[in-house]
mmCIF file of C-alpha atoms in Angstrom:
data_model
loop_
_atom_site.group_PDB
_atom_site.id
_atom_site.type_symbol
_atom_site.label_atom_id
_atom_site.label_comp_id
_atom_site.label_asym_id
_atom_site.label_seq_id
_atom_site.Cartn_x
_atom_site.Cartn_y
_atom_site.Cartn_z
ATOM 1 C CA MET X 1 23.609 -75.896 -32.630
ATOM 2 C CA ASP X 2 20.625 -73.728 -31.168
ATOM 3 C CA LYS X 3 18.568 -71.174 -32.706
ATOM 4 C CA HIS X 4 21.125 -68.318 -30.972
ATOM 5 C CA GLU X 5 23.825 -69.894 -33.657
ATOM 6 C CA ILE X 6 21.429 -69.268 -36.610
ATOM 7 C CA THR X 7 21.592 -66.330 -38.297
ATOM 8 C CA ASP X 8 18.214 -64.750 -39.599
ATOM 9 C CA GLU X 9 18.917 -63.888 -43.012
ATOM 10 C CA GLY X 10 15.298 -64.736 -44.249
ATOM 11 C CA GLY X 11 15.435 -67.900 -43.060
ATOM 12 C CA SER X 12 13.922 -69.719 -40.153
ATOM 13 C CA PRO X 13 15.343 -71.168 -37.191
ATOM 14 C CA GLU X 14 12.954 -73.515 -36.425
ATOM 15 C CA ILE X 15 12.831 -74.931 -39.469
ATOM 16 C CA VAL X 16 16.400 -75.236 -39.782
ATOM 17 C CA LEU X 17 16.691 -77.083 -36.526
ATOM 18 C CA GLN X 18 14.091 -79.283 -37.277
ATOM 19 C CA VAL X 19 15.435 -80.234 -40.895
ATOM 20 C CA LYS X 20 18.790 -80.593 -39.035
ATOM 21 C CA ASP X 21 17.517 -83.086 -36.441
ATOM 22 C CA GLY X 22 16.000 -85.085 -39.283
ATOM 23 C CA LEU X 23 18.973 -85.237 -41.294
ATOM 24 C CA LEU X 24 20.195 -88.762 -42.551
ATOM 25 C CA ASP X 25 23.015 -90.371 -40.476
ATOM 26 C CA ASP X 26 26.251 -90.440 -42.163
ATOM 27 C CA ARG X 27 25.780 -94.162 -42.563
ATOM 28 C CA SER X 28 22.465 -94.091 -44.100
ATOM 29 C CA ALA X 29 23.709 -91.384 -46.497
ATOM 30 C CA ALA X 30 26.808 -93.623 -47.619
ATOM 31 C CA SER X 31 24.530 -96.579 -48.115
ATOM 32 C CA MET X 32 22.055 -94.731 -50.357
ATOM 33 C CA SER X 33 24.946 -93.246 -52.292
ATOM 34 C CA GLU X 34 26.220 -96.586 -53.003
ATOM 35 C CA LEU X 35 22.937 -97.921 -54.053
ATOM 36 C CA PHE X 36 22.677 -94.887 -56.494
ATOM 37 C CA LYS X 37 25.954 -95.370 -57.401
ATOM 38 C CA ALA X 38 25.376 -99.001 -58.601
ATOM 39 C CA LEU X 39 22.249 -97.622 -60.225
ATOM 40 C CA GLY X 40 24.522 -95.129 -62.187
ATOM 41 C CA ASP X 41 25.763 -97.719 -64.413
ATOM 42 C CA PRO X 42 23.998 -98.613 -67.851
ATOM 43 C CA THR X 43 24.832 -102.406 -67.822
ATOM 44 C CA ARG X 44 23.685 -102.728 -64.314
ATOM 45 C CA ILE X 45 20.389 -100.930 -65.327
ATOM 46 C CA LYS X 46 19.881 -103.403 -68.209
ATOM 47 C CA ILE X 47 20.674 -106.242 -65.867
ATOM 48 C CA ILE X 48 17.765 -105.105 -63.707
ATOM 49 C CA HIS X 49 15.513 -104.327 -66.272
ATOM 50 C CA ALA X 50 16.143 -107.715 -67.641
ATOM 51 C CA LEU X 51 15.516 -109.448 -64.231
ATOM 52 C CA LEU X 52 12.245 -107.269 -63.586
ATOM 53 C CA GLN X 53 10.787 -109.175 -66.605
ATOM 54 C CA HIS X 54 11.786 -112.714 -65.632
ATOM 55 C CA GLU X 55 14.551 -114.604 -63.551
ATOM 56 C CA LEU X 56 17.569 -115.410 -65.615
ATOM 57 C CA ASN X 57 20.536 -117.344 -65.595
ATOM 58 C CA VAL X 58 23.957 -116.070 -66.422
ATOM 59 C CA HIS X 59 23.937 -117.491 -69.873
ATOM 60 C CA ASP X 60 20.754 -116.123 -70.871
ATOM 61 C CA LEU X 61 21.686 -112.676 -69.636
ATOM 62 C CA THR X 62 24.546 -112.888 -71.560
ATOM 63 C CA VAL X 63 22.590 -113.625 -74.517
ATOM 64 C CA VAL X 64 20.037 -110.697 -73.717
ATOM 65 C CA LEU X 65 22.739 -108.164 -73.000
ATOM 66 C CA GLY X 66 24.918 -109.310 -75.876
ATOM 67 C CA MET X 67 28.035 -109.154 -73.316
ATOM 68 C CA GLY X 68 30.517 -112.209 -72.183
ATOM 69 C CA GLN X 69 30.082 -114.346 -69.220
ATOM 70 C CA SER X 70 32.801 -112.800 -67.280
ATOM 71 C CA ALA X 71 31.343 -109.100 -67.635
ATOM 72 C CA VAL X 72 27.796 -110.203 -66.603
ATOM 73 C CA SER X 73 29.053 -112.254 -63.645
ATOM 74 C CA HIS X 74 31.226 -109.390 -62.262
ATOM 75 C CA GLN X 75 28.236 -107.202 -62.646
ATOM 76 C CA LEU X 76 25.993 -109.386 -60.827
ATOM 77 C CA ARG X 77 28.362 -110.156 -57.895
ATOM 78 C CA TYR X 78 28.243 -106.283 -57.539
ATOM 79 C CA LEU X 79 24.617 -105.995 -57.394
ATOM 80 C CA ARG X 80 24.460 -109.178 -55.113
ATOM 81 C CA ASN X 81 26.958 -107.428 -52.807
ATOM 82 C CA LEU X 82 24.614 -104.479 -52.557
ATOM 83 C CA ARG X 83 21.263 -107.075 -52.162
ATOM 84 C CA ILE X 84 19.960 -105.608 -55.436
ATOM 85 C CA VAL X 85 19.864 -109.095 -56.998
ATOM 86 C CA LYS X 86 19.778 -112.771 -55.247
ATOM 87 C CA ARG X 87 20.584 -115.942 -56.613
ATOM 88 C CA ARG X 88 18.985 -119.373 -56.592
ATOM 89 C CA LYS X 89 20.689 -122.667 -57.355
ATOM 90 C CA GLU X 90 18.940 -125.110 -59.218
ATOM 91 C CA GLY X 91 21.180 -128.117 -59.927
ATOM 92 C CA LYS X 92 24.226 -126.849 -61.407
ATOM 93 C CA THR X 93 22.555 -123.489 -62.875
ATOM 94 C CA VAL X 94 22.401 -120.354 -60.634
ATOM 95 C CA TYR X 95 19.240 -118.158 -61.474
ATOM 96 C CA TYR X 96 19.343 -114.263 -60.531
ATOM 97 C CA SER X 97 16.324 -112.152 -59.796
ATOM 98 C CA LEU X 98 15.675 -108.885 -58.196
ATOM 99 C CA ASP X 99 16.139 -109.316 -54.093
ATOM 100 C CA ASP X 100 12.903 -107.618 -53.221
ATOM 101 C CA ASN X 101 10.235 -105.295 -54.516
ATOM 102 C CA HIS X 102 11.865 -102.059 -53.425
ATOM 103 C CA ILE X 103 14.346 -102.049 -56.326
ATOM 104 C CA GLU X 104 11.415 -102.675 -58.614
ATOM 105 C CA GLN X 105 9.518 -99.591 -57.186
ATOM 106 C CA LEU X 106 12.529 -97.568 -57.560
ATOM 107 C CA PHE X 107 13.075 -98.570 -61.074
ATOM 108 C CA VAL X 108 9.522 -97.756 -62.162
ATOM 109 C CA LEU X 109 9.235 -94.558 -60.118
ATOM 110 C CA THR X 110 12.484 -93.493 -62.052
ATOM 111 C CA LEU X 111 11.154 -94.367 -65.402
ATOM 112 C CA GLN X 112 7.788 -92.505 -64.543
ATOM 113 C CA HIS X 113 9.931 -89.536 -63.600
ATOM 114 C CA LEU X 114 11.665 -89.443 -67.062
ATOM 115 C CA GLU X 115 8.701 -90.063 -68.811
ATOM 116 C CA HIS X 116 6.974 -87.154 -67.255
ATOM 117 C CA ASP X 117 6.672 -83.799 -68.908
#
């Protein structure tokens, strides 16, 4: 697309081209969509919030969330596949924590946005 293909209806062809050239590629957009989809589930949000506070095993998460082990394990597997949480094995016990601080930052910024007047 060049400037001649852009109709001038009050817009700026230069800006349109600049934005179009800087637009996310399809793969990045799909990955971001998957991340936001994962964060769109209240149970997964509660798991992330719990893991923001402390590394926990599945049993502890079931107690905190008041859910069954199977349901919690399913959600943890989903979050692990997206690299939102990671696991660490200690003997027979598996502990879960956030994969990195980016999820924490995203979570904190989202809470700040919601609390902003």
